[in-house]
Coordinates of C-alpha atoms in Angstrom, one line a residue:
M20 CA 0.0 0.0 0.0
A21 CA 1.4 3.4 -1.0
L22 CA 1.8 5.9 1.8
L23 CA 1.5 8.9 -0.6
D24 CA -1.2 10.0 -3.0
E25 CA 0.4 10.6 -6.5
D26 CA -1.8 13.7 -6.9
R27 CA -1.3 15.1 -3.4
I28 CA -1.4 18.9 -3.1
F29 CA -2.7 19.4 -6.6
P30 CA -5.9 21.4 -7.2
T31 CA -9.2 19.4 -7.0
D32 CA -10.6 20.8 -10.2
P33 CA -9.8 18.2 -12.8
A34 CA -8.7 20.6 -15.6
V35 CA -6.5 22.6 -13.3
R36 CA -5.1 19.4 -11.8
D37 CA -4.1 18.2 -15.3
I38 CA -2.1 21.4 -15.9
A39 CA -0.4 21.2 -12.5
R40 CA 0.5 17.6 -13.0
A41 CA 2.0 18.3 -16.4
L42 CA 4.1 21.2 -15.0
Y43 CA 5.2 19.1 -12.1
N44 CA 6.3 16.2 -14.3
D45 CA 8.7 18.6 -16.0
V46 CA 10.4 19.7 -12.8
R47 CA 10.0 16.8 -10.4
D48 CA 13.4 15.3 -11.2
L49 CA 15.4 18.5 -11.4
P50 CA 18.6 18.6 -9.2
I51 CA 18.1 20.0 -5.7
I52 CA 19.8 23.2 -4.8
S53 CA 19.8 23.4 -0.9
P54 CA 21.3 26.8 -0.3
H55 CA 20.6 27.1 3.4
G56 CA 20.2 24.5 6.1
H57 CA 21.6 22.9 9.2
T58 CA 22.7 19.4 8.1
D59 CA 26.0 18.4 9.8
P60 CA 29.0 18.6 7.5
R61 CA 30.6 15.8 9.6
W62 CA 28.1 13.4 8.0
F63 CA 29.6 14.0 4.6
A64 CA 33.2 14.3 5.8
E65 CA 33.3 11.0 7.6
N66 CA 30.6 9.3 5.6
A67 CA 29.9 7.0 8.5
A68 CA 26.6 5.1 8.5
F69 CA 23.7 6.7 10.3
P70 CA 23.4 4.9 13.6
D71 CA 19.8 4.0 13.7
P72 CA 16.3 5.1 12.6
A73 CA 15.7 7.1 15.8
Q74 CA 18.8 9.2 15.4
L75 CA 18.0 9.7 11.8
F76 CA 14.3 10.7 12.1
V77 CA 13.6 11.7 15.7
T78 CA 16.3 13.0 18.0
P79 CA 17.8 15.7 15.7
D80 CA 14.5 17.1 14.3
H81 CA 12.8 19.8 16.4
Y82 CA 9.7 19.6 14.2
I83 CA 9.2 16.1 15.5
F84 CA 10.1 16.3 19.1
R85 CA 8.3 19.7 19.7
M86 CA 5.0 18.2 18.7
L87 CA 5.6 15.1 20.8
H88 CA 6.6 17.3 23.8
S89 CA 3.4 19.4 23.3
Q90 CA 1.5 16.2 24.1
G91 CA 3.4 15.5 27.2
V92 CA 6.2 13.3 25.9
S93 CA 9.5 14.2 27.6
L94 CA 12.5 15.2 25.6
D95 CA 14.5 12.8 27.8
A96 CA 12.4 9.9 26.6
L97 CA 13.2 10.9 23.0
G98 CA 16.9 10.8 23.6
V99 CA 17.4 14.6 23.1
P100 CA 20.8 15.4 24.7
R101 CA 20.8 17.4 27.9
A102 CA 23.0 20.5 28.2
D103 CA 24.8 19.1 31.2
G104 CA 25.5 15.8 29.6
T105 CA 23.1 13.9 31.9
A106 CA 22.0 10.7 30.4
T107 CA 18.7 10.6 28.4
E108 CA 17.0 7.6 26.8
Q109 CA 19.7 5.7 24.7
D110 CA 17.7 2.7 23.4
P111 CA 16.8 3.7 19.8
R112 CA 14.1 1.1 19.5
K113 CA 12.3 2.5 22.5
I114 CA 12.5 6.1 21.1
W115 CA 11.2 4.8 17.7
Q116 CA 8.3 2.9 19.4
L117 CA 7.4 6.1 21.3
F118 CA 7.5 8.1 18.1
A119 CA 5.4 5.5 16.2
Q120 CA 2.7 5.2 18.8
N121 CA 2.3 9.0 18.7
Y122 CA 2.6 9.4 15.0
Y123 CA -1.1 10.1 14.6
L124 CA -0.3 13.5 16.2
F125 CA 1.2 14.7 12.9
R126 CA -1.9 14.2 10.8
G127 CA -2.4 17.2 8.6
T128 CA 1.1 18.6 9.3
P129 CA 4.0 19.1 6.9
S130 CA 6.0 16.7 9.1
R131 CA 3.6 13.9 8.2
L132 CA 4.2 14.6 4.5
W133 CA 8.0 14.7 4.9
V134 CA 8.3 11.5 7.0
D135 CA 5.9 9.5 4.8
H136 CA 7.9 10.6 1.8
A137 CA 11.1 9.5 3.3
L138 CA 9.7 6.2 4.5
Q139 CA 8.3 5.3 1.1
E140 CA 10.7 7.0 -1.4
V141 CA 14.0 6.4 0.5
F142 CA 13.4 3.2 2.4
G143 CA 10.6 1.5 0.5
V144 CA 8.2 1.3 3.4
T145 CA 4.7 0.5 2.4
Q146 CA 3.0 0.1 5.8
P147 CA 1.7 3.2 7.7
L148 CA 3.8 3.9 10.8
S149 CA 2.0 3.0 14.0
A150 CA 2.6 1.2 17.3
D151 CA 1.8 -2.1 15.6
T152 CA 4.2 -1.6 12.7
A153 CA 7.0 0.2 14.5
D154 CA 9.3 -2.8 15.0
D155 CA 9.0 -4.1 11.4
I156 CA 9.6 -0.6 10.0
Y157 CA 12.5 -0.1 12.4
D158 CA 14.1 -3.3 11.4
Q159 CA 13.7 -2.5 7.7
I160 CA 15.3 0.9 8.0
D161 CA 18.0 -0.3 10.4
G162 CA 19.0 -3.0 8.0
Q163 CA 19.3 -0.6 5.1
L164 CA 21.3 2.0 7.1
K165 CA 24.0 -0.7 7.4
Q166 CA 24.4 -0.8 3.6
D167 CA 26.8 1.5 1.7
A168 CA 23.9 2.8 -0.4
F169 CA 22.4 4.5 2.6
R170 CA 25.6 6.3 3.8
P171 CA 25.4 10.1 3.7
R172 CA 27.4 10.6 0.4
A173 CA 25.4 7.9 -1.3
L174 CA 22.1 9.4 -0.2
F175 CA 23.3 12.9 -1.3
E176 CA 23.7 11.4 -4.8
T177 CA 20.5 9.4 -4.6
F178 CA 18.6 12.6 -3.6
N179 CA 20.1 14.3 -6.7
I180 CA 21.5 17.2 -4.6
E181 CA 23.6 19.4 -6.8
A182 CA 24.7 21.7 -3.9
I183 CA 24.0 22.0 -0.2
S184 CA 25.0 24.7 2.3
T185 CA 25.5 24.0 5.9
T186 CA 25.6 26.8 8.5
E187 CA 28.5 27.3 10.9
S188 CA 29.3 29.8 13.7
A189 CA 31.9 32.5 12.9
L190 CA 34.1 30.8 15.5
D191 CA 33.9 27.3 13.9
D192 CA 37.2 25.9 12.7
L193 CA 35.4 24.3 9.7
R194 CA 37.4 21.1 10.3
W195 CA 34.7 19.0 8.6
H196 CA 34.7 21.1 5.6
K197 CA 38.4 20.9 5.4
M198 CA 38.2 17.1 5.6
L199 CA 35.6 17.2 2.9
N200 CA 37.8 19.3 0.6
D201 CA 40.7 16.9 1.2
S202 CA 38.6 13.8 0.6
G203 CA 38.3 14.1 -3.2
W204 CA 34.6 13.4 -3.1
G205 CA 32.7 15.3 -5.8
G206 CA 29.6 16.4 -3.8
K207 CA 29.3 20.1 -3.4
V208 CA 28.9 20.9 0.3
V209 CA 29.7 24.5 1.3
T210 CA 29.5 26.5 4.5
A211 CA 27.7 29.7 5.4
Y212 CA 28.9 32.4 7.8
R213 CA 26.7 32.7 10.9
P214 CA 28.1 35.5 13.1
D215 CA 25.3 35.8 15.8
A216 CA 27.7 34.7 18.6
V217 CA 30.0 37.6 17.9
I218 CA 27.4 40.2 16.9
D219 CA 24.7 39.9 19.5
P220 CA 25.6 41.4 22.9
E221 CA 22.9 39.3 24.5
F222 CA 24.4 36.0 23.2
D223 CA 25.8 33.9 26.0
G224 CA 29.5 34.6 26.5
F225 CA 29.6 37.5 24.1
A226 CA 32.8 39.1 25.5
T227 CA 34.6 35.7 25.6
N228 CA 33.5 35.1 22.0
I229 CA 35.0 38.4 20.9
E230 CA 38.3 37.4 22.6
K231 CA 38.2 34.1 20.8
L232 CA 37.5 35.9 17.5
G233 CA 40.7 37.9 18.1
D234 CA 42.7 34.8 18.9
I235 CA 41.7 33.0 15.7
T236 CA 42.1 36.0 13.4
G237 CA 45.2 37.7 14.9
E238 CA 43.2 41.0 15.1
D239 CA 42.7 43.2 18.1
S240 CA 39.0 42.3 18.2
T241 CA 38.3 44.4 21.3
S242 CA 38.9 47.6 19.2
W243 CA 36.3 48.7 16.8
S244 CA 38.5 48.7 13.8
G245 CA 40.1 45.4 14.8
Y246 CA 36.7 43.9 15.4
L247 CA 35.5 44.8 11.8
A248 CA 38.8 43.5 10.4
A249 CA 38.3 40.2 12.3
H250 CA 34.9 39.8 10.6
R251 CA 36.5 40.4 7.2
N252 CA 39.2 37.9 8.0
R253 CA 36.6 35.2 9.0
R254 CA 34.4 35.9 6.0
A255 CA 37.4 35.3 3.7
F256 CA 38.2 32.1 5.6
F257 CA 34.6 30.9 5.1
K258 CA 34.8 31.7 1.4
N259 CA 37.9 29.5 1.2
Y260 CA 35.5 26.6 2.1
G261 CA 32.9 27.5 -0.4
A262 CA 30.7 30.0 1.4
T263 CA 28.5 32.1 -0.8
S264 CA 26.3 33.5 1.9
T265 CA 26.0 34.9 5.4
D266 CA 23.1 34.2 7.8
H267 CA 21.8 36.5 10.6
G268 CA 19.1 35.3 13.0
H269 CA 18.2 38.4 15.0
P270 CA 15.2 38.9 17.3
T271 CA 14.1 41.9 15.2
A272 CA 14.6 43.3 11.7
R273 CA 16.0 46.5 13.2
T274 CA 18.9 48.1 11.3
E275 CA 21.0 51.2 12.1
D276 CA 23.7 53.1 10.2
L277 CA 25.6 54.7 13.0
A278 CA 28.6 57.1 12.8
P279 CA 31.8 55.2 13.5
D280 CA 32.4 56.9 16.9
V281 CA 28.9 56.1 18.0
A282 CA 29.2 52.4 16.9
A283 CA 32.6 52.1 18.6
A284 CA 31.2 53.5 21.9
L285 CA 28.3 51.0 21.7
F286 CA 30.7 48.2 21.0
D287 CA 32.7 49.1 24.1
K288 CA 29.5 49.0 26.2
A289 CA 28.6 45.6 24.7
L290 CA 32.1 44.2 25.6
R291 CA 31.6 45.4 29.2
G292 CA 28.1 43.9 29.5
K293 CA 26.6 47.4 30.0
C294 CA 24.2 47.5 27.1
T295 CA 20.5 48.0 27.8
P296 CA 18.2 45.8 25.7
D297 CA 17.5 48.7 23.3
E298 CA 21.3 49.4 22.9
A299 CA 21.9 45.7 22.3
D300 CA 19.2 45.7 19.6
A301 CA 20.8 48.9 18.1
F302 CA 24.2 47.2 18.0
R303 CA 22.8 44.2 16.2
G304 CA 21.0 46.5 13.8
H305 CA 24.2 48.4 13.0
M306 CA 26.1 45.2 12.4
L307 CA 23.5 44.2 9.8
T308 CA 24.4 47.3 7.9
E309 CA 28.2 46.6 8.4
M310 CA 27.6 43.1 7.1
A311 CA 25.8 44.4 4.1
K312 CA 28.6 46.7 3.3
M313 CA 31.1 43.8 3.6
S314 CA 28.9 41.8 1.3
I315 CA 29.4 44.4 -1.4
E316 CA 33.1 44.0 -0.9
D317 CA 33.3 40.2 -0.9
G318 CA 30.2 39.1 -2.8
L319 CA 28.6 37.0 -0.1
V320 CA 24.8 36.9 -0.2
M321 CA 23.2 38.1 3.0
Q322 CA 20.3 36.3 4.6
I323 CA 18.3 38.0 7.4
H324 CA 16.1 35.7 9.5
P325 CA 14.4 37.9 12.1
G326 CA 11.3 37.7 14.3
S327 CA 11.8 34.6 16.5
F328 CA 11.6 34.7 20.3
R329 CA 14.4 32.2 20.8
N330 CA 14.3 29.6 23.6
H331 CA 10.9 30.7 24.9
S332 CA 10.9 28.0 27.6
A333 CA 13.4 28.9 30.2
G334 CA 13.2 25.4 31.7
V335 CA 13.8 23.6 28.4
F336 CA 16.6 26.0 27.5
A337 CA 18.3 25.4 30.9
Q338 CA 18.0 21.6 30.6
F339 CA 18.6 21.1 26.9
G340 CA 20.0 24.3 25.4
R341 CA 19.3 26.0 22.1
D342 CA 17.2 24.8 19.2
K343 CA 14.9 22.5 21.1
G344 CA 11.5 23.5 19.6
F345 CA 10.8 26.6 21.7
D346 CA 11.6 29.4 19.2
I347 CA 8.3 31.2 18.7
P348 CA 7.3 33.7 16.0
T349 CA 6.8 37.4 16.9
R350 CA 5.3 40.4 15.1
T351 CA 8.0 42.0 12.9
D352 CA 8.3 45.4 11.4
Y353 CA 10.2 45.7 8.1
V354 CA 9.3 49.1 6.6
H355 CA 10.8 51.2 9.4
A356 CA 13.3 48.7 10.7
L357 CA 15.1 48.2 7.4
K358 CA 15.2 51.9 6.3
P359 CA 18.7 52.7 7.7
L360 CA 20.2 49.7 5.9
L361 CA 18.2 50.4 2.7
D362 CA 19.2 54.1 2.8
A363 CA 22.8 52.9 2.9
V364 CA 22.9 50.1 0.4
G365 CA 19.4 49.3 -0.8
G366 CA 20.1 50.5 -4.3
A367 CA 23.3 48.4 -4.8
R368 CA 22.9 46.1 -7.8
D369 CA 25.9 44.0 -6.7
L370 CA 24.3 43.1 -3.4
T371 CA 21.7 40.5 -2.6
I372 CA 19.9 40.6 0.7
I373 CA 17.4 37.8 1.2
L374 CA 14.6 38.5 3.7
F375 CA 12.7 35.9 5.6
T376 CA 9.8 36.3 7.9
L377 CA 7.8 34.4 10.6
D378 CA 5.2 37.1 10.4
E379 CA 2.9 36.4 7.5
T380 CA 1.0 39.6 8.0
S381 CA 4.0 41.4 6.5
Y382 CA 4.0 39.7 3.1
A383 CA 1.6 41.9 1.2
R384 CA 1.8 45.0 3.4
E385 CA 5.6 45.3 3.7
L386 CA 7.9 42.6 2.2
A387 CA 6.5 42.4 -1.3
P388 CA 6.5 46.2 -1.8
L389 CA 10.0 46.5 -0.5
A390 CA 11.4 43.7 -2.6
G391 CA 9.4 45.0 -5.6
A392 CA 11.3 48.3 -5.3
Y393 CA 14.8 47.9 -3.9
P394 CA 17.4 46.2 -6.2
A395 CA 19.3 44.7 -3.3
L396 CA 16.3 42.9 -1.8
K397 CA 14.9 39.4 -2.6
L398 CA 12.2 37.5 -0.7
G399 CA 13.2 34.2 0.9
P400 CA 10.7 31.3 0.7
P401 CA 8.2 30.5 3.5
W402 CA 10.3 29.6 6.5
W403 CA 10.1 27.4 9.5
F404 CA 6.4 27.3 10.7
H405 CA 5.3 28.4 7.3
D406 CA 7.3 25.8 5.3
S407 CA 4.1 24.0 4.6
V408 CA 1.5 23.5 1.9
E409 CA -0.8 26.3 3.0
G410 CA 2.1 28.5 4.0
M411 CA 3.6 28.3 0.5
H412 CA 0.2 29.0 -1.1
R413 CA -0.3 32.1 1.1
F414 CA 3.2 33.3 0.2
R415 CA 2.6 33.1 -3.6
E416 CA -0.9 34.7 -3.3
A417 CA 0.3 37.5 -1.1
T418 CA 3.6 38.5 -2.9
T419 CA 3.4 37.7 -6.6
E420 CA 1.2 40.5 -7.7
T421 CA 3.6 43.1 -6.1
A422 CA 7.0 41.5 -6.2
G423 CA 6.6 39.0 -9.1
F424 CA 8.4 35.7 -9.2
Y425 CA 11.8 37.1 -10.0
N426 CA 12.2 39.1 -6.7
T427 CA 12.0 35.7 -4.9
V428 CA 14.7 33.1 -4.6
G429 CA 13.0 29.7 -5.2
F430 CA 13.0 27.3 -2.3
N431 CA 15.3 26.3 0.5
D432 CA 14.6 23.5 3.0
D433 CA 16.4 24.9 6.1
T434 CA 16.5 21.5 7.8
R435 CA 18.6 19.4 10.1
A436 CA 16.7 16.3 9.0
F437 CA 18.7 15.0 6.0
C438 CA 16.1 12.6 4.7
S439 CA 13.4 15.3 4.6
I440 CA 15.3 17.3 2.0
P441 CA 13.8 15.7 -1.2
A442 CA 10.4 15.6 0.5
R443 CA 10.4 19.3 1.2
H444 CA 11.6 20.2 -2.3
D445 CA 8.9 17.9 -3.7
V446 CA 6.2 19.7 -1.7
A447 CA 7.5 23.1 -2.8
R448 CA 7.5 22.0 -6.5
R449 CA 3.9 20.6 -6.2
V450 CA 2.6 23.8 -4.5
D451 CA 4.3 26.1 -7.1
C452 CA 3.0 24.0 -10.0
S453 CA -0.5 24.2 -8.5
Y454 CA -0.3 27.9 -8.2
L455 CA 1.0 28.3 -11.8
A456 CA -1.8 26.0 -13.0
T457 CA -4.4 28.3 -11.5
L458 CA -2.8 31.3 -13.2
V459 CA -2.9 29.4 -16.5
A460 CA -6.5 28.3 -16.0
T461 CA -7.6 31.8 -15.2
G462 CA -5.8 33.4 -18.1
R463 CA -3.0 35.2 -16.1
L464 CA -0.1 33.1 -17.4
T465 CA 0.3 31.4 -20.8
K466 CA 0.9 27.7 -21.3
R467 CA 4.1 28.6 -22.9
E468 CA 5.4 30.7 -20.0
A469 CA 4.3 28.4 -17.1
P470 CA 7.0 25.6 -17.7
E471 CA 9.7 28.3 -17.7
V472 CA 8.5 29.8 -14.4
A473 CA 8.2 26.3 -12.9
Y474 CA 11.8 25.6 -13.8
D475 CA 12.9 28.9 -12.4
L476 CA 11.1 28.4 -9.1
S477 CA 12.3 24.8 -8.7
Y478 CA 15.9 25.3 -9.7
R479 CA 17.3 28.4 -11.3
L480 CA 16.3 31.1 -8.9
A481 CA 18.0 29.5 -5.9
K482 CA 21.1 28.6 -7.9
D483 CA 21.5 32.1 -9.2
A484 CA 20.5 34.0 -6.0
Y485 CA 22.9 32.0 -3.8
R486 CA 25.6 32.0 -6.5
L487 CA 25.9 28.2 -6.5

């Protein structure tokens, strides 16, 4: 029995569905460009077998364990590592059984689509996952993971991934990327520069991080000029390992363009731990403008991911650390917040700034008009909580009439769950083909144009925007 409907996501009107299906058949097998995500470069560097189904599907995926936790399942029981190293559940079969008996919780969610796709298309599973089938499916996947065809590099090739970008802290030594470069393997795995730890005065250990930044760059990172030089040094280091982009995950979209002496004074306060919350936000905002100016110099594409209240649960953060499913969307202003940056660099044609949002109310009101006017701006795809069938539909409907297709950048999967990558791209291609089919059926796009747009949305826009 197939887990997936062949016509899933397509429109229900038969005539429009036929158009969508034809467009999708043209793009379904295109190579995957995965320009932003959180897969572990160590997987590809060492090419060791994935340990077991639980560590592949459950333990690293916050989409999975946050839903289970919301229904009273403890993170300990799911094997999620504790911040202090205290032992959590280590029996993968028990973790898998717990996941399977609660799998019904994912009905109607994108996670259900992604997991079913991986089970069927990657591992050949034909039984629905449940408490009754958990052991059989576990054994089937576990047996396959021991085969060379299911090691990370082989799956990379099976998934038809042309290029993938991981994301590393500015302080990372990139050892796994170095091992990859030295391995002779032909898969394209590049890094991205994530400087939050050395830009955000409210990041844990900020002053210590700045000292380390100086140690690894040889710059006086505690002086304003040395601090900026250290960023340039690290950006160049990341470019040596294939980086084509930077990534900035700030609480707000605030930007500033401060005079050098004002910025230097604020930096000094940050080092001394004396910033008020507003001053910390102002410093982050100024550094977005500094990063944009550096992108004009070195060609790195800039990604801004604002609007998440990080680590909302103090208890979970204390016990398990960052990225454990408790980052919650907030209201985000873009029109006023981005004006200082856009006044400084918004007209630059040799700069690409990709904006993401967790606040869907800003699509039509703010983001599409901004991207539809400023040469430097592009809209990133629906992200995180909106990386879903309905979220993608809402994005196209809210932005296309103002920003068009060509002020957007295709799709990226933004995932830690390796086997979900082809599933996520498949969903995006089906949604976009369905949207295009509706435009064709209502006379707003010709049958000649639609296949070209489908190709661009599925492949070319991401490849071009991220310079991959």
